[in-house]
Structures are given as C-alpha cells and as structure tokens.
Amino acid sequence: MSTIKNLKPNVSWVQLETTQEDWDDATPELLQNFAVQLHLVRAFEEEVLNLAGQKLINGPAHSSIGQEGGAVGSCVPLTPADQVNGSHRGHHQFLAKVFGYVQPTGFSVDDELSPEVVDVLYRSLAEIAGLKDGYCKGRGGSMHLQWKEAGAMGTNAIVGGAVPFATGFAWADKHAGTDAAAVTYFGDGAANIGSVLEAFNLAAAWKLPTLFFIENNQYAVSTTVEEATGESRLSGRGQGFGIRSWRVDGQDTLAVYLATQQALEHMRAGEGPAIIEADTYRYFHQNGPFPGSAFGYRSKDEEQGWRDRDPIALVEAHLERRGIATREQLDSLAGRIKEVMTEVGSRIVEPDASGRPGKLQIKQSLWPSTDFIDIGIRGEAPEFTGDVKEWGDFAEDELEKRKFVDVVAAVMDRRMETDDSVIVLGEDVHKLSGGSRGATKGLAEKYPGRVLGTPISEAAFTGLGGGIALDGRYYPVIELMYADFLWVAADQLFNQIGKARHMFGGEHDMPLILRIKIGTSTGYGSQHSMDPAGILATSVGWRIIAPSTAIDYVGLLNTAMRTKDPVAVLEHDADLYKTEGLAPKDLDYELPLGKAAVRREGSGVTVISYLSMVKRALDAVEESGIDGEVIDLRWLDRASIDWDTLEASIRKTNRVVIVEQGAQGTSYGAWLADAIQQRLFDWLDAPVARVHGGEASPSISKALEEAANATTADIVAALKAF
C-alpha cells in the first residue's frame, strides 16, 4: 500500500491585514503623504476621462480610478534608485513613482503643490494626449509612460510584456552590488501569460530583487479571475517558483505599504524576488469613462460595494479619527488639487475651430511635428575615422588561419576583456566548452559572473537582456541557439526591444547584441533551420550584420557593439562555423557601418548576397561564365544598406540577381528587390531576379533538406536566364 506524505512549500505565502494599531502606529507624515498622492492620482485620472469623454484622447484611456491605493502604497517605500515598470493601466504607478522622485520628503495636506509636481501632472497629461511636451514627446500616449531618470522605466501595451524587462533591471542592480530593487506591475490577466511565469522562474533561480506586483482588479476586460484560472488567489503562484508572497487588500493603502516594506526588506537582504497580490477594483470599464455595468458584465451593486471601500475614504477616515486633519482640511485639499488639474487640462485645449460653443480641441501648437515620425528609431552611426581595411589590405603577418567559430569566441573574449560591462547569456553558454557549438569557449572560466547559462525560456532571457540594455549599466550579448526561436521570444524581441527607443521618445539607448545561430544543413529540420534575415529586416529598430568571413565577423561585430542599438548577428552553423580561413590577429579591427563589399568585379550582372551564399554566388559566376559582379551586403537592415555600392554596380550592369538560402515565405530578397526597383528602375534592363529556397521549411531527410535550400546550381540557372 502506497503512503501519502503532505509536502510543504519552501517559502511563505501570507495574507497581510492591517489593524487599528497599525493605523495608530503610522506617522502623521505618512498618512498625509498617502492622502495627497491618492487625491492627485484620482484627480489626474478624472481629467483624463474628462478629455476622453470629449474624444480628445486618441486611442484608449485606461484609468486607474479605484486602484490608487496599490500604486501609492507600493511606491512610497521606494527609493530613487529603485526602478518600476508596468502595464497599459499604469498612470497611477507612473505618477506615484515620479512624485517620490520630485518630492522625496512627501506631501502635507495643507501645502500648495510645488511647480515640480504640477509639471509632472502637465507632462503626464500631455503625453497621454500625444503631445510634444509629454515625457515621450507624444509617442507613448496613455500606455507608454517613461521617465528613466525618475526610475519609471516604461509602461507597456502588451499584457505581461514588461515583466521580463524588470528582471533585467534587477540583475543590473544585483550585479552592480547595490541593494536597489525592481518592481513590475501587471494585472490578473497577465498572471496567465507565459513570459510572466518564465520571469518568475528566472528571477527565483538567480535570486534577483524583483517585486512582481499583481494588481488583481478582478477582470481581464470582462473575463473574471475565476473564469480564467483554477486558483483565483494569484499570489499562490509564488510557492511553485520558490518566491515569497503576500496577499493584501489593495483598497487599504497602509496594508500595501507594509507588505511592500516587508518584500523590499526580503529583496534588499539578497533573498531573491517577491510577489504581492493586491485585490482591488477598477471603477470604470477597461478603457473610457463608463462603468463596467454599462457593458453588462458587472452589476451596479458589485461596483457600489467596492466604491464603499474607497482607498481615499479609508485613509481620510483615519486622518480624521486621529485628529491629524479635519474634514474641512481634506475637502480643501481635494478642491485645490481639482483646481490644479482643471488648470493643467486647460493648458492643452483651446476652442474648437468650428466655433461651436463649449466645443474644445487639442491646441494645434502642441502637436509634435510630422517630421518627427521616424526620428529616433535607432541611434547615430558610430564615427569611423580610419581607412577601410578590407581582406586584400592586410599584410601576411597580420592574419592567421583559424576556425570560424573560434574567431566568434575570441572576439567576444576581447570585448569582455576590454569592457567590464559586457555580459553573455543564453542556453548552455557557460558549459559544454562554449555552448552547443563552442562559440563561447573559455569565457565562463575567464569571466565568472558575466557568462550566464539561462533556463530554456527564450522570452524570459531575451527580455532580461532587454531590461539590462534599457537600464544602461551593462551590455548584454544574448545567444539564441537557433534562429527559429525568434518566434518563441517574438514579443520581447520585436514589440519590446526593437521598439523601445522609438516609442519612449527616441532618446535612450538600447545597446544589445543578439547572436543567432542559423541551423541550415544540420539535419535539424523544419523548426531549427530558418534564415531570419527577412523577418528581422521587416521589424523596426533592429540592425543586422551577416558576416561571411572570419575577417568580417571581427570587423562587423566590433562596429555593431558601438552602435548603442539592438543588433542581430547572423551566424551560419554548418556552412560557416566549421570552416577555416584567415582571421585578423587584431581583434579590435573594425569595418565601417553600412559598407558592403564587392567580392568580385564584373559588368554582366550584379549578384547580391550575404553569409555563406556569397561563396556560392562566386562559384556560380565562375561556373556560368557570366561576368558577374558579386556584392556581399554585410549589413542587412534598411538603415544600413549600402545603396552607393549597389547603385554604382547596377548602373554598370543593368541586371540584378538577389541570392539567399532560406525559404520563400520569409525571404529577405523580397523587400530588397522591391526597394531596388523603386530606386533604380530606370537603370534596369530586366526585372530583379531572385534565388531562394522553397516554400516549405527544410525537412530532416537529407535529400529533402538539400532540395529545400537554394544551391549553386540554382544561382547558375538564374544567371543564364537573362
């Protein structure tokens, strides 16, 4: 007969409830600070809904009315060094963190608002209205609020999308030897997102000081927590990951404050992450100025029940009970703050051009210039002052014969040796003599603590790298074991990392390297053989390098790491890693950004390619007998294409063949062919020809794998077709 043994979790999970003694122990200064901030957030949100109701806010307005207690209670204990990020419903958390930055001594119920606080209200409202005076110059709007200097690292429109970044902030805090912590706010809906759960695990495994603050407002749009999960007490998730957790009444600002203090003490002591679940309620619908009951998924009685436990009323009741403030003082406070918000709101509107009485419009002078639309997608190109040194310019003693993959490891060794901020992370990069193929050989032993072997959780560790890049103290180099795993980490790579600089105003750097192994011709089949160039090139914010030689790998990587942008580095496994060739002894060698290489001069046709297909293109030109000019692109992103070299060649040859190895559906050449025909149509004597793989992804069968990818013979056929 089997026996049953009850297992106990390794961490505590508690519900914290305040008593009157707690309220009596709270200092008058603390309670007044609560009251003022709660009123500030409430009045701000009411003005947002006022503007939204007049259709003056473009896009959604996710108000936090009713949920102020969780934001204020959790932000008041934070220091300026602590960082926060959040979700689409994040006005209250942004404001509470920023108030603590501009007025660290707190607020008194009788004091007038300082110019700095009024400026926060104005710039926040301007941002939500999409105006140039906003923190993100109008690009962020309601869902993307950021002020890095204040530790407000950005709110996020993707449910759960911001959470992995917070682990990156926390990693940077811990690695820098500080006791700062990162707080990431998300709702009950996001608690079911895979990247959030991956972030739980990564933070717990590495003991990162990350506070996962679950703002459980009972509804994901109209779906209840009970409908969406089998355990509606969402803080219970912490036990499965070994994360200490608290559950509190989110309407009780003091309870949230005390729980946050305990969580911060736990994290600052080096004990790892924490979870706080605050049960709360949004008084209005998912967005806009109407209650949920207007849409039929909540009752008016339910809404009134939560309003009866309003966080502002609760704090004010204790202020009155203890004689800290009178009803008249509190009413005066509320009135003064509403007057300020009315004045702030009036600064962004003017009478409507139609002249209709009472009709308003956004002040035309406050809109950002349309010329600003593409500014700040990426940073400035690094200055290159030396002569361009290509393969033929090296002296014999400046080169040595090395395996390509060994050069990959060697140049990263050099970068880590010269820059203590560089870290490497990815699956197995710290073991197996340099990961799955040896591309990080020797780094873990030489740089302890800076080579991080991650769990198999691409969304978590790419997001962590994105958070490190946004934080700015360290330079993350992420290895993605196979290119197909881009899809696993797609939100973090494309919605988060790639867009971060531009959507938050275009001023902060996002320095990051994403090394991507391409598994073509390795027998790994449909889910490990993708060429990602086409996908990356059509995704905003990424630079892309595609080194076809070991010399180029050194020169391009070194330049890429000076761009302050996210850069994808494409590395062919079977076709390049195992090859031997000449490499520079000088591992600081650089090539200029956006400069292609003419590998063979010719006048009959321009053959454009990248990575291992460059060699096949050269072989095909010789085999065909056609005088082809072969151009190795090297830089593949739209901003870095060498149009000068391409145009000079095409004007000479009047014919183009674009050569790539991968599948037709994710083709890089499709957009490039279109761009060439738009730019250089008058110089073309024939349509741009393209050589690419088949429609299907490569299969594991060797015969089918070879048939799926473009070959030298395919290039020869395309050349002879002219």
Coordinates of N, CA, C and O in Angstrom, one line a residue, residues 33 37 40-41 68 70-86 90-105 107 117 120 124 135 145-155 169 173 180-185 260 264 268:
N33 N 0.9 62.0 3.4 CA 1.5 61.7 2.1 C 0.6 60.8 1.3 O 0.4 61.0 0.1
Q37 N -1.2 62.0 -2.3 CA -0.9 61.3 -3.5 C -2.2 60.6 -4.1 O -2.4 60.6 -5.3
L40 N -4.2 63.2 -5.8 CA -3.5 63.7 -7.0 C -3.8 62.7 -8.2 O -4.1 63.1 -9.3
V41 N -3.6 61.4 -7.9 CA -3.8 60.4 -8.9 C -5.3 60.4 -9.3 O -5.6 60.3 -10.5
E68 N -5.9 53.3 -6.8 CA -4.8 54.2 -6.4 C -4.1 53.7 -5.2 O -2.9 53.9 -5.1
G70 N -3.0 50.7 -4.3 CA -1.9 49.8 -4.6 C -0.7 50.5 -5.1 O 0.4 50.2 -4.7
A71 N -0.9 51.5 -6.0 CA 0.2 52.3 -6.5 C 0.9 53.1 -5.5 O 2.1 53.1 -5.3
V72 N 0.1 53.9 -4.7 CA 0.7 54.8 -3.7 C 1.3 54.0 -2.6 O 2.5 54.2 -2.2
G73 N 0.6 53.0 -2.1 CA 1.2 52.2 -1.0 C 2.5 51.5 -1.4 O 3.3 51.3 -0.5
S74 N 2.6 51.1 -2.6 CA 3.8 50.3 -3.0 C 5.0 51.3 -3.5 O 6.2 50.9 -3.4
C75 N 4.7 52.5 -3.9 CA 5.7 53.4 -4.4 C 6.3 54.2 -3.3 O 7.5 54.6 -3.4
V76 N 5.5 54.5 -2.3 CA 6.0 55.4 -1.2 C 7.3 54.8 -0.5 O 8.2 55.5 -0.2
P77 N 7.4 53.5 -0.3 CA 8.6 52.9 0.3 C 9.8 52.9 -0.6 O 10.9 52.5 -0.2
L78 N 9.7 53.2 -1.9 CA 10.8 53.0 -2.8 C 11.7 54.2 -2.8 O 11.4 55.3 -2.3
T79 N 13.0 53.9 -3.2 CA 14.0 55.0 -3.3 C 14.1 55.4 -4.7 O 13.7 54.7 -5.6
P80 N 14.8 56.5 -5.0 CA 15.0 56.9 -6.4 C 15.8 55.8 -7.2 O 15.6 55.8 -8.4
A81 N 16.6 55.0 -6.5 CA 17.4 54.0 -7.2 C 16.6 52.8 -7.6 O 17.0 52.1 -8.5
D82 N 15.4 52.6 -7.0 CA 14.5 51.5 -7.3 C 13.9 51.9 -8.7 O 13.6 53.0 -8.9
Q83 N 13.6 50.8 -9.5 CA 13.0 51.1 -10.8 C 11.7 50.3 -10.9 O 11.5 49.3 -10.3
V84 N 10.8 50.9 -11.6 CA 9.5 50.3 -11.8 C 9.1 50.3 -13.3 O 9.6 51.1 -14.1
N85 N 8.3 49.3 -13.7 CA 7.7 49.4 -15.0 C 6.3 48.8 -14.8 O 5.9 48.3 -13.8
G86 N 5.5 48.9 -15.9 CA 4.1 48.5 -15.7 C 3.4 48.2 -17.0 O 4.0 48.0 -18.0
G90 N -1.3 52.0 -16.3 CA -0.2 52.3 -15.4 C 0.0 53.8 -15.0 O 1.0 54.2 -14.5
H91 N -1.0 54.6 -15.3 CA -0.9 56.1 -15.0 C -0.6 56.2 -13.5 O 0.3 57.1 -13.1
H92 N -1.3 55.5 -12.6 CA -1.2 55.7 -11.2 C 0.2 55.3 -10.7 O 0.7 56.0 -9.8
Q93 N 0.7 54.2 -11.2 CA 2.0 53.7 -10.8 C 3.1 54.7 -11.2 O 4.1 55.0 -10.5
F94 N 3.0 55.1 -12.5 CA 3.9 56.1 -13.0 C 4.0 57.4 -12.2 O 5.0 57.8 -11.7
L95 N 2.8 57.9 -11.9 CA 2.7 59.1 -11.1 C 3.2 58.9 -9.7 O 4.0 59.8 -9.2
A96 N 2.9 57.8 -9.0 CA 3.3 57.6 -7.7 C 4.8 57.5 -7.6 O 5.5 58.0 -6.7
K97 N 5.5 56.8 -8.6 CA 6.9 56.7 -8.6 C 7.6 58.1 -8.8 O 8.5 58.5 -8.2
V98 N 7.0 58.8 -9.8 CA 7.6 60.1 -10.1 C 7.4 61.2 -9.0 O 8.3 62.0 -8.8
F99 N 6.2 61.1 -8.3 CA 6.0 62.0 -7.2 C 7.1 61.8 -6.1 O 7.6 62.8 -5.6
G100 N 7.5 60.6 -5.9 CA 8.5 60.3 -4.9 C 9.9 60.8 -5.4 O 10.7 61.1 -4.5
Y101 N 10.1 60.9 -6.7 CA 11.3 61.4 -7.2 C 11.4 63.0 -7.1 O 12.4 63.5 -6.7
V102 N 10.3 63.7 -7.5 CA 10.4 65.1 -7.5 C 10.1 65.7 -6.1 O 10.5 66.9 -5.8
Q103 N 9.5 65.0 -5.2 CA 9.2 65.4 -3.8 C 9.5 64.3 -2.8 O 8.6 63.8 -2.2
P104 N 10.8 64.0 -2.7 CA 11.1 62.8 -1.8 C 10.7 63.0 -0.4 O 10.7 62.0 0.4
T105 N 10.5 64.2 0.1 CA 10.1 64.4 1.5 C 8.7 64.2 1.7 O 8.2 64.2 2.9
F107 N 4.3 64.7 1.1 CA 3.3 65.8 0.9 C 2.6 66.0 2.3 O 2.4 65.1 3.0
V117 N 5.7 69.3 -9.1 CA 4.6 68.4 -9.1 C 3.6 68.8 -10.2 O 3.1 67.9 -10.9
V120 N 4.9 67.6 -13.4 CA 4.7 66.2 -13.6 C 3.2 65.9 -14.1 O 3.0 65.2 -15.1
S124 N 2.6 64.5 -17.9 CA 2.0 63.2 -18.0 C 0.7 63.4 -18.8 O 0.4 62.5 -19.7
Y135 N 6.4 63.2 -21.8 CA 7.7 62.6 -21.4 C 8.3 61.8 -22.6 O 9.5 61.7 -22.7
L145 N 4.3 55.3 -20.8 CA 4.8 56.4 -20.0 C 6.2 56.0 -19.4 O 6.4 55.0 -18.8
Q146 N 7.2 56.9 -19.7 CA 8.5 56.6 -19.2 C 9.2 57.9 -18.8 O 9.2 58.9 -19.5
W147 N 9.9 57.8 -17.7 CA 10.9 58.9 -17.3 C 12.0 58.2 -16.5 O 11.9 57.9 -15.3
K148 N 13.0 57.8 -17.3 CA 14.1 56.9 -16.8 C 14.8 57.5 -15.6 O 15.1 56.8 -14.6
E149 N 15.0 58.8 -15.6 CA 15.7 59.5 -14.5 C 15.0 59.3 -13.2 O 15.6 59.3 -12.1
A150 N 13.7 59.2 -13.2 CA 12.9 59.0 -12.0 C 12.8 57.5 -11.6 O 12.1 57.2 -10.7
G151 N 13.3 56.6 -12.4 CA 13.2 55.2 -12.2 C 11.9 54.6 -12.7 O 11.6 53.5 -12.5
A152 N 11.1 55.4 -13.5 CA 9.9 55.0 -14.2 C 10.3 54.5 -15.6 O 10.5 55.3 -16.5
M153 N 10.6 53.2 -15.7 CA 11.3 52.7 -16.9 C 10.3 52.4 -18.1 O 10.8 52.0 -19.1
G154 N 9.0 52.6 -17.9 CA 8.1 52.4 -19.0 C 6.9 51.5 -18.8 O 7.1 50.4 -18.3
T155 N 5.8 52.0 -19.1 CA 4.6 51.2 -19.1 C 4.4 50.6 -20.5 O 5.0 51.0 -21.4
F169 N 16.5 44.8 -15.0 CA 16.8 45.9 -14.1 C 17.4 45.3 -12.8 O 18.4 45.8 -12.3
D173 N 21.0 45.7 -10.9 CA 21.1 46.2 -9.5 C 22.0 45.2 -8.7 O 22.9 45.7 -8.0
A180 N 19.3 48.1 -4.5 CA 18.1 48.5 -5.2 C 17.3 47.3 -5.7 O 17.8 46.2 -5.9
A181 N 16.0 47.6 -5.9 CA 15.1 46.5 -6.4 C 14.3 47.1 -7.6 O 14.2 48.3 -7.8
A182 N 13.7 46.1 -8.3 CA 12.8 46.5 -9.4 C 11.4 46.0 -9.1 O 11.2 44.9 -8.6
V183 N 10.4 46.8 -9.4 CA 9.0 46.5 -9.2 C 8.4 46.5 -10.6 O 8.4 47.5 -11.3
T184 N 7.7 45.4 -10.9 CA 7.0 45.3 -12.1 C 5.5 45.1 -11.8 O 5.1 44.1 -11.1
Y185 N 4.6 45.9 -12.4 CA 3.2 45.9 -12.1 C 2.5 45.3 -13.3 O 2.7 45.6 -14.4
T260 N 4.8 45.9 1.1 CA 5.9 46.3 0.3 C 7.2 46.5 1.1 O 8.3 46.1 0.6
L264 N 10.5 44.4 0.3 CA 11.7 45.1 0.0 C 12.8 44.7 1.0 O 14.0 44.5 0.5
R268 N 16.2 43.3 -0.5 CA 17.4 44.0 -0.2 C 18.4 43.2 0.6 O 19.6 43.4 0.6

